[in-house]
PDB file of C-alpha atoms in Angstrom:
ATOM      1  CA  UNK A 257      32.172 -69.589 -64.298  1.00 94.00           C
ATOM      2  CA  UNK A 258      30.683 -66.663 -62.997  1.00 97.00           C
ATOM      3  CA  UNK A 259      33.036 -64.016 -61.460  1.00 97.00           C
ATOM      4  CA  UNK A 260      32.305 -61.242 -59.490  1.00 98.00           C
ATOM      5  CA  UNK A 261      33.928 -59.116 -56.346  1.00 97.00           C
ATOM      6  CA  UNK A 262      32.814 -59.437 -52.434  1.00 97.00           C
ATOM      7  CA  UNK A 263      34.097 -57.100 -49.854  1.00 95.00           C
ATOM      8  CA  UNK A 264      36.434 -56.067 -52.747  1.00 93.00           C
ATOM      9  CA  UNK A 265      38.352 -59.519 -53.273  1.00 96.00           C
ATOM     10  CA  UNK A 266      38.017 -61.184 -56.755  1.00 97.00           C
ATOM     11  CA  UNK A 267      35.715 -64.348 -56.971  1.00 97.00           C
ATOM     12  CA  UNK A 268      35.228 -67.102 -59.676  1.00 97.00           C
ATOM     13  CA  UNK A 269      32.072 -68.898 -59.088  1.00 97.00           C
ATOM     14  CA  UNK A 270      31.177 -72.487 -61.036  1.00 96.00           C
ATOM     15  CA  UNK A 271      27.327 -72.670 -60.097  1.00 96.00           C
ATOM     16  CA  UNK A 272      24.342 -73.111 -61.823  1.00 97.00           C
ATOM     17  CA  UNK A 273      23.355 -69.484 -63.070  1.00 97.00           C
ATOM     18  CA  UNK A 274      20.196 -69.462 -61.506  1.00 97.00           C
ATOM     19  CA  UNK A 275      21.654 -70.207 -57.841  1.00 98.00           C
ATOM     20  CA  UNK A 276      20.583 -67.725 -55.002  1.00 98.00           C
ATOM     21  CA  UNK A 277      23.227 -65.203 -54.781  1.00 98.00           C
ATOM     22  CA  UNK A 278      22.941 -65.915 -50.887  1.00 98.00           C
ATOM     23  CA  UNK A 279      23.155 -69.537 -51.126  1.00 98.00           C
ATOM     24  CA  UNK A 280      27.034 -68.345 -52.969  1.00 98.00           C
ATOM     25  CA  UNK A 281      27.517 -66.212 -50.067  1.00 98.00           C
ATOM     26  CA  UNK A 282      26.920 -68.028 -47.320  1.00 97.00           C
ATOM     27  CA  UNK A 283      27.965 -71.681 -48.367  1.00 96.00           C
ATOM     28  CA  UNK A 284      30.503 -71.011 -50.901  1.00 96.00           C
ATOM     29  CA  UNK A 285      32.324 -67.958 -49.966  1.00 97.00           C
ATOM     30  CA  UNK A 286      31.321 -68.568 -46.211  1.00 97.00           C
ATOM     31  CA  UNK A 287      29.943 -64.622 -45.243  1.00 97.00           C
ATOM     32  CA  UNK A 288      27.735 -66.008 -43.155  1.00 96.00           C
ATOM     33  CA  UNK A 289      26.195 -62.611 -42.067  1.00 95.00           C
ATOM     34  CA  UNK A 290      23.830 -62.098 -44.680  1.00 97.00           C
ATOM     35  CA  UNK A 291      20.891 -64.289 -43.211  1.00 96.00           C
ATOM     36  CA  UNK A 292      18.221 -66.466 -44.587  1.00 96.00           C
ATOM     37  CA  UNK A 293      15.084 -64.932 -43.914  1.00 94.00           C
ATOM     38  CA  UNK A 294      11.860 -65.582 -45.998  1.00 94.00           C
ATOM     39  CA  UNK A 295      13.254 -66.746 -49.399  1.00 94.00           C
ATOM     40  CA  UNK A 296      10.931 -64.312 -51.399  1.00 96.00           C
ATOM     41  CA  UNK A 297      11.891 -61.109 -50.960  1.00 95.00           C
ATOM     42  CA  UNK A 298       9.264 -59.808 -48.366  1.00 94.00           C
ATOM     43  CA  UNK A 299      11.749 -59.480 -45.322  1.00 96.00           C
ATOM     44  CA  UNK A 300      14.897 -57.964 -46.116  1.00 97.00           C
ATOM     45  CA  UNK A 301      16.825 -60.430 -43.822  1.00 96.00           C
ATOM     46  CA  UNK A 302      19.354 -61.037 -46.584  1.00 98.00           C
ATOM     47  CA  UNK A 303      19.828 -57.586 -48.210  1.00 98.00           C
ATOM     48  CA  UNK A 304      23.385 -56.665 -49.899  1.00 98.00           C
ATOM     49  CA  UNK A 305      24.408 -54.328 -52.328  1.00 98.00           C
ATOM     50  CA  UNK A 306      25.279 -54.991 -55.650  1.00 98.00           C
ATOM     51  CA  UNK A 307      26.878 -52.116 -57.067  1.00 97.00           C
ATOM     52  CA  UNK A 308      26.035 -50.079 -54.374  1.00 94.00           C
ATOM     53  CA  UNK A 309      22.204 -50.963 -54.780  1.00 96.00           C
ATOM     54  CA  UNK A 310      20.432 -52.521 -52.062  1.00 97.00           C
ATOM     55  CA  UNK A 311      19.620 -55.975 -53.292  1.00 97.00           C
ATOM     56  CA  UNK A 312      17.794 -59.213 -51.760  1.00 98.00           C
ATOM     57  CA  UNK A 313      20.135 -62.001 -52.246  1.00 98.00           C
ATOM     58  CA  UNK A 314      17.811 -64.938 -51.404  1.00 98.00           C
ATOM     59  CA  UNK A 315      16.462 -63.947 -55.064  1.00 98.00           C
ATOM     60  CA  UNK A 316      19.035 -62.414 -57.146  1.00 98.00           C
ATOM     61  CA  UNK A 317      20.180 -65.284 -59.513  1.00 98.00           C
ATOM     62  CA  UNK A 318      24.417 -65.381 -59.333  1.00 98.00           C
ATOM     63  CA  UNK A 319      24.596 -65.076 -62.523  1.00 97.00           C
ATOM     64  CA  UNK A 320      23.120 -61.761 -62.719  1.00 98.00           C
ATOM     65  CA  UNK A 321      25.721 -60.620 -60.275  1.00 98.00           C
ATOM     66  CA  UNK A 322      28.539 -61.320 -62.498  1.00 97.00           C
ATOM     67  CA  UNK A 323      31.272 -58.245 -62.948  1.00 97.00           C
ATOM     68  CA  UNK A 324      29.607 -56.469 -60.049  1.00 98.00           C
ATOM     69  CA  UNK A 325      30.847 -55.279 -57.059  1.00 98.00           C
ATOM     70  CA  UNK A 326      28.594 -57.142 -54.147  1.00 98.00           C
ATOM     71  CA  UNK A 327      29.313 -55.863 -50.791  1.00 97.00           C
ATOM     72  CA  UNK A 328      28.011 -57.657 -47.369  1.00 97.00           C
ATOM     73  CA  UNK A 329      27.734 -56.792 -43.944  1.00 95.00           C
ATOM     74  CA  UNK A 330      31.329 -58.335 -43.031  1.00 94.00           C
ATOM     75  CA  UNK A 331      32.400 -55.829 -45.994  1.00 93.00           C
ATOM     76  CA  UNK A 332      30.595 -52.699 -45.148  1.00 90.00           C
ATOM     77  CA  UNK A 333      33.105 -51.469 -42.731  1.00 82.00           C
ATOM     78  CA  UNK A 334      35.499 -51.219 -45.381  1.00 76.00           C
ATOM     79  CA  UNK A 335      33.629 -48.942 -46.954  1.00 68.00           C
ATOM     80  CA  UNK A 336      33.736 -46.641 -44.385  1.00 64.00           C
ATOM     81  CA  UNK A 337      37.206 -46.163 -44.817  1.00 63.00           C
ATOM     82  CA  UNK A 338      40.592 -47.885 -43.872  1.00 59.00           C
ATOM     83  CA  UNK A 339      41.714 -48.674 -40.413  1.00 67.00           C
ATOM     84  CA  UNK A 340      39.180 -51.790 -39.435  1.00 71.00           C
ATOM     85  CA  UNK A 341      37.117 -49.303 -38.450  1.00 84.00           C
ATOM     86  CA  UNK A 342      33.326 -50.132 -37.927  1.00 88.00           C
ATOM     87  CA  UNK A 343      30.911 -48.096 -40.520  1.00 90.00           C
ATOM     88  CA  UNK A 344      29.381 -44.850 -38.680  1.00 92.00           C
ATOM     89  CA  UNK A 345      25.574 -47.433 -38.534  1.00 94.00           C
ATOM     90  CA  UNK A 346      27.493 -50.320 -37.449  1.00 93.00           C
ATOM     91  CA  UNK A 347      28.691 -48.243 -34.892  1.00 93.00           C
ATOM     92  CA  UNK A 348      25.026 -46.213 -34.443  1.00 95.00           C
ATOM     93  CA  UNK A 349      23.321 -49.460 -34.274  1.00 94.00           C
ATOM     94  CA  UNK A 350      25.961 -49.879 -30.850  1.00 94.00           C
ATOM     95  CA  UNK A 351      24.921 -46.756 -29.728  1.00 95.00           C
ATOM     96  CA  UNK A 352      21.307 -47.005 -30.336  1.00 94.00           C
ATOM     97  CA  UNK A 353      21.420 -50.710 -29.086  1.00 94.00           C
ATOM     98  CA  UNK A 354      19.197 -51.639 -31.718  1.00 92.00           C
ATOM     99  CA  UNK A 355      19.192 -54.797 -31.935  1.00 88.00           C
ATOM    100  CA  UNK A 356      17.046 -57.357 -29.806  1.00 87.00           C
ATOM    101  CA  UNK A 357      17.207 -61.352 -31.358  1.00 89.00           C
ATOM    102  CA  UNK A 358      19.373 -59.623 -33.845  1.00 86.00           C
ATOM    103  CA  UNK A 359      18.412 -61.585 -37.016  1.00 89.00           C
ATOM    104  CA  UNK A 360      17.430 -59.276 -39.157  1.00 94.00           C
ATOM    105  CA  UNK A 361      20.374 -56.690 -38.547  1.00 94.00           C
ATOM    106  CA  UNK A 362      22.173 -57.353 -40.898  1.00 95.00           C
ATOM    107  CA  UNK A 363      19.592 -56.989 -43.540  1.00 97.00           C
ATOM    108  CA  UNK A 364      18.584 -53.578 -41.671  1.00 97.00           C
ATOM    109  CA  UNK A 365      21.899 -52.044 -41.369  1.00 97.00           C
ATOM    110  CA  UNK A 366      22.574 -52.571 -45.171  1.00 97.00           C
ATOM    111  CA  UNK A 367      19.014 -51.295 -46.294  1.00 98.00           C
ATOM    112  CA  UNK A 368      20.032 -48.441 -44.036  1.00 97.00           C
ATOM    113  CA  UNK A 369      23.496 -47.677 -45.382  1.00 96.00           C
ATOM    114  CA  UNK A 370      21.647 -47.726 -49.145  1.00 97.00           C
ATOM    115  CA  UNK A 371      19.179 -45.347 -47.310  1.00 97.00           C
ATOM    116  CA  UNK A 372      22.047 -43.168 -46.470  1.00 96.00           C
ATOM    117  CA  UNK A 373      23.836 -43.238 -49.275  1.00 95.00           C
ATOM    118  CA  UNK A 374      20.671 -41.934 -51.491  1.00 95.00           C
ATOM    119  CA  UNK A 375      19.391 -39.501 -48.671  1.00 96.00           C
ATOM    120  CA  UNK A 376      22.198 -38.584 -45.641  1.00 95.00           C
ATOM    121  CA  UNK A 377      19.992 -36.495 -44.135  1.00 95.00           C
ATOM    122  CA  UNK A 378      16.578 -38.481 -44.054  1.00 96.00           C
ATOM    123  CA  UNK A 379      13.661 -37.413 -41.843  1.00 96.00           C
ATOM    124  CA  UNK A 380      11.415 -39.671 -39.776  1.00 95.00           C
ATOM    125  CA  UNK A 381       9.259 -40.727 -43.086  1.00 96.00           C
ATOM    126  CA  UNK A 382      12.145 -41.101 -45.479  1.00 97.00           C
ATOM    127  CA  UNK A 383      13.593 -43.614 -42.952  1.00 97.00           C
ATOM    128  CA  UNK A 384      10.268 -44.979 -42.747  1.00 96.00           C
ATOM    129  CA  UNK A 385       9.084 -45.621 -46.309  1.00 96.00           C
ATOM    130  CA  UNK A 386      13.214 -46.632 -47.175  1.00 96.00           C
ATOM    131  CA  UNK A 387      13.203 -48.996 -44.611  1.00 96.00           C
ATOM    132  CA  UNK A 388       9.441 -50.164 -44.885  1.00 94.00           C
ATOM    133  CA  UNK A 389      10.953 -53.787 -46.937  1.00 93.00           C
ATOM    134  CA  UNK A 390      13.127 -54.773 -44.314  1.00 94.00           C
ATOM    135  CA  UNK A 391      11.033 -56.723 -41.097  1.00 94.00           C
ATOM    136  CA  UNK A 392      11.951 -56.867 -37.641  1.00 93.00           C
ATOM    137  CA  UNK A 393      10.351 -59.653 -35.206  1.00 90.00           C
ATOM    138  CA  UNK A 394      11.256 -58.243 -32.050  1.00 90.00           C
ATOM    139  CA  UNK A 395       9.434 -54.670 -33.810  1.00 92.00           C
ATOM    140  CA  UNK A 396      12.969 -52.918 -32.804  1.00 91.00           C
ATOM    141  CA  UNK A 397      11.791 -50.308 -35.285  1.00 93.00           C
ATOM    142  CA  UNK A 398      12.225 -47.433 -32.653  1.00 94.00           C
ATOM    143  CA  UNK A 399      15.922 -48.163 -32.017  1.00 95.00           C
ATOM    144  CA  UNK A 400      16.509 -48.637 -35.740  1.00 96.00           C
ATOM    145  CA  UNK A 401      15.130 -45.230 -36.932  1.00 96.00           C
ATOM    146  CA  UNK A 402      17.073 -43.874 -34.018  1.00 97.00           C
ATOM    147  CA  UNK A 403      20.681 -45.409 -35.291  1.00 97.00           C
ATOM    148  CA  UNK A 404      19.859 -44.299 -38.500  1.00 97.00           C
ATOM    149  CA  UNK A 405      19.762 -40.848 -37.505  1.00 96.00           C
ATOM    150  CA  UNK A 406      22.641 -40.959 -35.208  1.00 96.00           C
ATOM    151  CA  UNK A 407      24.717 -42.566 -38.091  1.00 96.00           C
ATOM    152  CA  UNK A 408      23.490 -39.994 -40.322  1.00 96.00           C
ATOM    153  CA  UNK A 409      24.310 -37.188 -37.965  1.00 94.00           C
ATOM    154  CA  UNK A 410      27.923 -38.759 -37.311  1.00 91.00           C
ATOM    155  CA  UNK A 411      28.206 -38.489 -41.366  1.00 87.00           C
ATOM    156  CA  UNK A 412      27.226 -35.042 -41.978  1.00 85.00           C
ATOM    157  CA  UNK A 413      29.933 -34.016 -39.338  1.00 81.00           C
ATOM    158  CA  UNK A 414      27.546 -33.757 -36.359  1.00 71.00           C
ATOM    159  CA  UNK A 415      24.946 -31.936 -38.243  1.00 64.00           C
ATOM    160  CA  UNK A 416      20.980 -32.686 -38.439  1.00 58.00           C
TER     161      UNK A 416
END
């Protein structure tokens, strides 16, 4: 048994310890945000946090997880506070309209928030190299980098 927290709520797993922390996610605990994208790492389609680290869940072994806090895209906008409010990217990524097939979304918004949460102020080559892991078919890369500064100016107060 392999117990961990997502979104904050308590979970006891019974897998083998070597299962894909997505696989957990998406067909055991049904968070079916976090998205299948390569299954090696290389696109940053499936990107959570694990204690507040940006992680790739397609190869993070559950058992590896276990005692952390993992948080998902249907949990980030609790960390933005209380209220069912949506996190200030979630709501940039609105803004910006970002998104085009939307696939990889997800994956960017929560490499973003890590972004943010290391650097809130990040200029035009921080966003790039932070953000270099995660792909985007539709090459919505223009739109991305501009909700990540409009989420990090909404952060800072307005600022930068």
């Amino acid at each position: 048994m392999i117990s961990f927290s997502v979104n904050k709520v308590d979970v006891h797993v019974d897998a083998p310890g070597d299962t894909p922390l997505l696989w957990i996610l998406r067909g055991r605990l049904g968070l079916t945000g976090t998205k299948f994208g390569c299954g090696i790492a290389q696109c940053g389609a499936c990107t959570v946090h694990v204690d507040g680290q940006a992680r790739r869940s397609c190869v993070t072994p559950v058992a590896s997880v276990g005692g952390s806090a993992v948080t998902t895209i249907e949990g980030l906008a609790a960390t933005a506070g209380a209220g069912g409010e949506l996190h200030p990217l979630q709501k940039a990524w609105i803004a910006a309209q970002a998104p085009q097939c939307g696939y990889c979304q997800s994956g960017q918004i929560m490499q973003a928030a890590a972004l943010l949460s290391e650097n809130p102020d990040p200029s035009d080559d921080d966003i790039s190299q932070g953000m270099a892991a995660n792909l985007c078919r539709c090459m919505a890369y223009l739109r991305i980098r501009r909700a990540i500064k409009l989420a990090a100016r909404a952060q800072n107060g307005g600022r930068g």
